[in-house]
CSV table of C-alpha atoms and ligand atoms in Angstrom, one decimal:
chain,number,residue,atom,x,y,z
N,1,MET,CA,210.1,-44.7,89.6
N,2,PRO,CA,209.9,-40.7,88.8
N,3,THR,CA,212.4,-39.7,86.2
N,4,PHE,CA,213.9,-36.5,85.3
N,5,SER,CA,216.5,-35.2,82.7
N,6,ASP,CA,219.3,-32.7,83.3
N,7,GLN,CA,222.5,-31.5,81.9
N,8,ILE,CA,225.1,-32.9,84.4
N,9,THR,CA,228.8,-32.4,85.1
N,10,VAL,CA,230.7,-35.2,86.9
N,11,LEU,CA,232.7,-33.7,89.9
N,12,ARG,CA,233.9,-36.9,91.6
N,13,VAL,CA,233.3,-40.5,91.5
N,14,TYR,CA,233.8,-43.5,93.8
N,15,ASP,CA,233.4,-47.2,93.6
N,16,LEU,CA,230.3,-49.2,94.7
N,17,GLY,CA,230.1,-53.0,95.0
N,18,GLU,CA,231.7,-54.8,92.3
N,19,ALA,CA,230.9,-53.0,89.1
N,20,ASP,CA,229.0,-50.0,90.0
N,21,ARG,CA,230.0,-46.2,90.4
N,22,ILE,CA,228.7,-43.5,92.6
N,23,ALA,CA,229.1,-40.0,90.9
N,24,ILE,CA,228.6,-36.7,92.7
N,25,CYS,CA,227.4,-34.4,89.7
N,26,LEU,CA,226.4,-30.7,89.3
N,27,GLY,CA,223.2,-30.6,87.4
N,28,LYS,CA,222.3,-27.4,85.5
N,29,LYS,CA,218.6,-27.5,86.9
N,30,THR,CA,218.9,-29.8,89.9
N,31,GLY,CA,222.1,-28.6,91.6
N,32,LYS,CA,224.4,-31.0,93.3
N,33,ILE,CA,223.2,-34.6,93.2
N,34,SER,CA,224.5,-38.0,94.0
N,35,CYS,CA,223.8,-40.7,91.4
N,36,VAL,CA,224.7,-44.3,90.9
N,37,ALA,CA,225.9,-45.5,87.5
N,38,LYS,CA,225.2,-49.3,87.4
N,39,GLY,CA,227.7,-51.2,85.6
N,40,ALA,CA,229.9,-48.3,85.0
N,41,ARG,CA,233.1,-50.0,85.8
N,42,LYS,CA,232.4,-53.0,83.5
N,43,SER,CA,234.1,-52.8,80.2
N,44,GLY,CA,231.6,-52.5,77.3
N,45,GLY,CA,228.6,-51.3,79.3
N,46,LYS,CA,226.5,-48.5,78.4
N,47,PHE,CA,228.5,-46.2,80.8
N,48,SER,CA,231.9,-47.5,80.3
N,49,GLY,CA,234.5,-44.7,80.4
N,50,LYS,CA,231.5,-42.1,80.6
N,51,VAL,CA,231.0,-41.4,84.2
N,52,GLN,CA,234.3,-39.6,84.8
N,53,PRO,CA,235.2,-36.4,86.6
N,54,LEU,CA,234.9,-33.4,84.3
N,55,ASN,CA,232.7,-35.0,81.9
N,56,THR,CA,229.4,-33.1,80.9
N,57,GLY,CA,226.4,-34.7,79.3
N,58,ASP,CA,222.7,-35.0,79.0
N,59,ALA,CA,221.5,-37.5,81.5
N,60,LEU,CA,218.1,-39.2,82.2
N,61,LEU,CA,217.8,-40.2,85.9
N,62,TYR,CA,215.5,-42.1,88.1
N,63,THR,CA,214.8,-40.4,91.5
N,64,GLY,CA,215.7,-42.6,94.5
N,65,LYS,CA,215.4,-42.2,98.3
N,66,SER,CA,219.1,-41.3,99.0
N,67,LEU,CA,220.6,-41.8,95.6
N,68,ASN,CA,219.5,-41.2,92.0
N,69,THR,CA,220.1,-43.6,89.1
N,70,ILE,CA,221.6,-42.7,86.0
N,71,ASN,CA,219.4,-44.4,83.3
N,72,GLN,CA,221.0,-42.6,80.2
N,73,PHE,CA,224.2,-40.4,79.8
N,74,GLU,CA,225.2,-38.8,76.3
N,75,ILE,CA,228.5,-36.9,76.7
N,76,THR,CA,228.6,-33.5,75.1
N,77,GLU,CA,231.9,-32.5,76.6
N,78,THR,CA,234.8,-34.6,77.6
N,79,ASN,CA,237.3,-31.9,78.2
N,80,LEU,CA,240.0,-34.0,76.6
N,81,LYS,CA,242.6,-31.1,76.3
N,82,ILE,CA,242.5,-30.9,80.2
N,83,LYS,CA,242.8,-34.7,80.8
N,84,ALA,CA,246.0,-34.8,78.4
N,85,ASN,CA,247.8,-32.3,80.4
N,86,LEU,CA,248.8,-33.3,84.0
N,87,LEU,CA,248.9,-29.7,85.3
N,88,LYS,CA,245.6,-28.8,83.8
N,89,GLN,CA,244.0,-32.0,85.0
N,90,CYS,CA,245.1,-31.1,88.5
N,91,ILE,CA,243.6,-27.7,88.1
N,92,GLY,CA,240.3,-29.2,86.8
N,93,ILE,CA,240.2,-31.4,90.0
N,94,VAL,CA,240.6,-28.5,92.2
N,95,ILE,CA,237.8,-26.8,90.4
N,96,ALA,CA,235.6,-29.7,90.8
N,97,GLU,CA,236.5,-30.2,94.4
N,98,ALA,CA,235.8,-26.4,95.3
N,99,THR,CA,232.3,-26.6,93.4
N,100,ASP,CA,231.6,-29.8,95.3
N,101,ALA,CA,232.6,-28.4,98.5
N,102,SER,CA,230.9,-25.0,98.2
N,103,LEU,CA,227.3,-26.4,97.3
N,104,GLU,CA,224.6,-27.9,99.4
N,105,LYS,CA,223.0,-31.0,98.0
N,106,GLU,CA,220.2,-30.3,95.6
N,107,ALA,CA,220.2,-26.6,95.9
N,108,PRO,CA,220.0,-25.5,92.2
N,109,SER,CA,222.7,-23.1,91.2
N,110,GLU,CA,222.7,-22.6,87.4
N,111,GLU,CA,225.2,-19.8,87.9
N,112,THR,CA,227.6,-22.3,89.4
N,113,PHE,CA,227.0,-24.7,86.6
N,114,PHE,CA,227.9,-22.0,84.1
N,115,LEU,CA,230.8,-20.9,85.8
N,116,LEU,CA,232.1,-24.4,86.2
N,117,ASN,CA,231.8,-25.3,82.6
N,118,GLN,CA,233.0,-21.8,81.3
N,119,SER,CA,236.2,-22.1,83.3
N,120,LEU,CA,236.8,-25.7,82.2
N,121,PHE,CA,236.3,-24.5,78.6
N,122,CYS,CA,238.9,-21.7,79.1
N,123,LEU,CA,241.4,-24.1,81.0
N,124,SER,CA,241.5,-26.3,78.0
N,125,ASP,CA,243.4,-23.8,75.7
N,126,ALA,CA,244.9,-21.2,78.3
N,127,GLN,CA,248.5,-20.9,78.6
N,128,PHE,CA,248.5,-19.4,82.1
N,129,ASN,CA,246.4,-21.8,84.1
N,130,SER,CA,246.6,-20.2,87.4
N,131,MET,CA,244.8,-17.2,86.3
N,132,ILE,CA,241.8,-19.6,85.3
N,133,LEU,CA,242.0,-21.4,88.8
N,134,TYR,CA,241.9,-18.4,90.9
N,135,SER,CA,239.4,-16.4,88.8
N,136,PHE,CA,237.2,-19.4,89.2
N,137,LEU,CA,237.7,-19.6,92.9
N,138,LEU,CA,237.0,-15.8,93.3
N,139,GLN,CA,233.8,-15.9,91.2
N,140,LEU,CA,232.6,-19.0,93.2
N,141,LEU,CA,233.1,-17.0,96.5
N,142,ALA,CA,230.9,-14.2,95.0
N,143,ILE,CA,228.2,-16.8,93.8
N,144,THR,CA,228.1,-18.3,97.2
N,145,GLY,CA,227.9,-14.9,99.0
N,146,PHE,CA,231.5,-14.5,100.2
N,147,GLN,CA,232.7,-11.8,97.5
N,148,PRO,CA,235.6,-10.0,98.9
N,149,GLU,CA,235.5,-6.3,99.3
N,150,LEU,CA,238.2,-4.7,96.9
N,151,THR,CA,237.0,-1.2,96.5
N,152,SER,CA,236.2,0.2,99.8
N,153,CYS,CA,237.0,-0.8,103.5
N,154,ALA,CA,235.4,-4.1,104.5
N,155,ASN,CA,235.0,-2.9,108.0
N,156,CYS,CA,233.6,0.6,107.6
N,157,SER,CA,232.9,1.1,103.9
N,158,ASN,CA,235.0,4.1,103.8
N,159,THR,CA,236.9,4.9,100.4
N,160,ILE,CA,240.4,3.4,100.4
N,161,THR,CA,242.8,6.5,99.8
N,162,ALA,CA,246.0,5.5,101.8
N,163,GLN,CA,249.1,4.7,99.7
N,164,LYS,CA,249.7,1.6,102.0
N,165,ILE,CA,247.1,-1.0,101.1
N,166,MET,CA,245.9,-3.4,103.8
N,167,LEU,CA,244.1,-6.6,103.2
N,168,SER,CA,242.5,-8.8,106.0
N,169,THR,CA,241.0,-12.1,105.3
N,170,SER,CA,238.9,-12.3,108.5
N,171,SER,CA,237.2,-8.9,107.4
N,172,GLY,CA,236.7,-10.1,103.8
N,173,GLY,CA,238.8,-7.4,101.9
N,174,LEU,CA,240.5,-4.1,102.1
N,175,ILE,CA,240.9,-2.3,105.4
N,176,CYS,CA,241.2,1.5,105.6
N,177,SER,CA,244.0,3.4,107.8
N,178,ASP,CA,241.3,4.3,110.5
N,179,CYS,CA,240.3,0.5,111.1
N,180,CYS,CA,243.9,-1.0,110.8
N,181,HIS,CA,244.1,-1.0,114.7
N,182,LEU,CA,241.0,-3.3,115.0
N,183,ILE,CA,241.9,-6.0,112.7
N,184,HIS,CA,244.3,-8.7,113.7
N,185,ASP,CA,245.3,-10.5,110.4
N,186,LEU,CA,246.4,-7.5,108.3
N,187,VAL,CA,248.7,-8.1,105.2
N,188,SER,CA,250.3,-5.2,103.3
N,189,VAL,CA,249.9,-5.5,99.6
N,190,ASP,CA,250.7,-3.4,96.5
N,191,GLN,CA,248.4,-1.8,93.9
N,192,ASP,CA,249.3,-4.6,91.4
N,193,THR,CA,247.9,-7.3,93.7
N,194,ILE,CA,244.6,-5.5,94.0
N,195,PHE,CA,244.3,-4.8,90.4
N,196,GLN,CA,244.9,-8.8,89.7
N,197,LEU,CA,242.2,-9.4,92.3
N,198,LYS,CA,239.8,-7.0,90.8
N,199,SER,CA,240.6,-8.2,87.3
N,200,MET,CA,239.9,-12.0,88.3
N,201,GLN,CA,236.8,-10.9,90.1
N,202,GLN,CA,235.4,-9.5,86.9
N,203,PHE,CA,237.0,-11.9,84.5
N,204,ASP,CA,234.6,-12.4,81.6
N,205,TRP,CA,235.0,-16.2,80.2
N,206,HIS,CA,233.3,-15.4,77.0
N,207,LEU,CA,234.9,-12.1,76.0
N,208,GLU,CA,238.2,-12.1,77.5
N,209,LYS,CA,239.3,-15.7,76.9
N,210,SER,CA,242.6,-14.7,75.3
N,211,ASN,CA,243.4,-12.3,78.3
N,212,ALA,CA,244.2,-15.2,80.4
N,213,ASP,CA,247.3,-15.6,78.6
N,214,GLY,CA,250.2,-13.5,80.0
N,215,PHE,CA,248.5,-12.9,83.4
N,216,PHE,CA,250.4,-13.6,86.4
N,217,VAL,CA,248.9,-14.3,89.8
N,218,SER,CA,251.1,-13.0,92.5
N,219,ASN,CA,251.6,-15.1,95.6
N,220,LYS,CA,249.7,-12.6,97.8
N,221,ALA,CA,246.7,-12.6,95.5
N,222,ALA,CA,246.6,-16.5,95.4
N,223,GLU,CA,247.1,-16.6,99.1
N,224,PHE,CA,244.4,-14.2,99.8
N,225,ILE,CA,241.8,-16.2,97.7
N,226,GLU,CA,242.9,-19.6,99.4
N,227,LYS,CA,242.5,-18.1,102.8
N,228,MET,CA,239.1,-16.7,101.8
N,229,TYR,CA,237.9,-20.0,100.6
N,230,GLU,CA,239.1,-21.8,103.8
N,231,GLN,CA,237.4,-19.2,105.9
N,232,SER,CA,234.3,-19.3,103.9
N,233,TRP,CA,233.8,-23.0,103.7
N,234,GLY,CA,235.8,-24.1,106.7
N,235,LYS,CA,238.4,-26.4,105.0
N,236,LYS,CA,241.2,-26.5,102.8
N,237,LEU,CA,241.1,-27.7,99.3
N,238,ARG,CA,243.1,-31.1,99.3
N,239,SER,CA,243.7,-31.1,95.7
N,240,LEU,CA,245.0,-27.6,95.7
N,241,GLU,CA,247.6,-28.6,98.4
N,242,PHE,CA,248.7,-31.5,96.2
N,243,LEU,CA,248.9,-29.1,93.1
N,244,LYS,CA,251.2,-26.7,94.9
N,245,LYS,CA,253.3,-29.2,96.4
N,246,ASN,CA,253.9,-31.0,93.0
N,247,PHE,CA,253.7,-28.0,90.6
N,248,ALA,CA,255.6,-25.3,92.6
N,249,SER,CA,256.3,-22.4,90.3
B,301,ZN,ZN1,237.5,1.2,107.7
């Protein structure tokens, strides 16, 4: 059976049979893959406690027809600080669900792998978690070809000069005063919301880790990103609905 090795992050798992576990993972080189971890639910087995969502590690796998089989898995990052905090854990699950939902199987996306792992790294220590979540979603939109237009008009490309700023999800960004009458889903927003969206779009996970603290995400900015996600991938994030219901600020 052909084998391959890759660095993988577990996005979600479900049970198979008596003792096995199926894991949907994002591989750095291989993209989104489905794998079976045999005996993963048995205590004392070689995968016991290892094949869990948000764990990253070096894996050796066998290629199968519909499923790959994990032969070895050495964990390099368990994201323990995320798992020890219920709010952070829920955000981590939203990040994993969005990653899963936005990728086709086995389409390599090293950029998404880095975005996923950098955002989880920042989430571990950040005080203001919503900034991490919404920066992640905005940058995931950009990687998958749905980057919102926040500088000029999304409909005609004109520079936005009006005092009154209008945003449209269906058009994918700002709308100028000339195009307003053509668009049905306009929302009026202030400069601060646009500033927030641009900051999150450009958020540098390496250089500006500390800048995540003290950054407040307005309801309008959050709503725009959620609607953009829904429109681009055709579904709501179930874990985000759970998060909002249970951790309303
Ligand atoms: Zn326009």
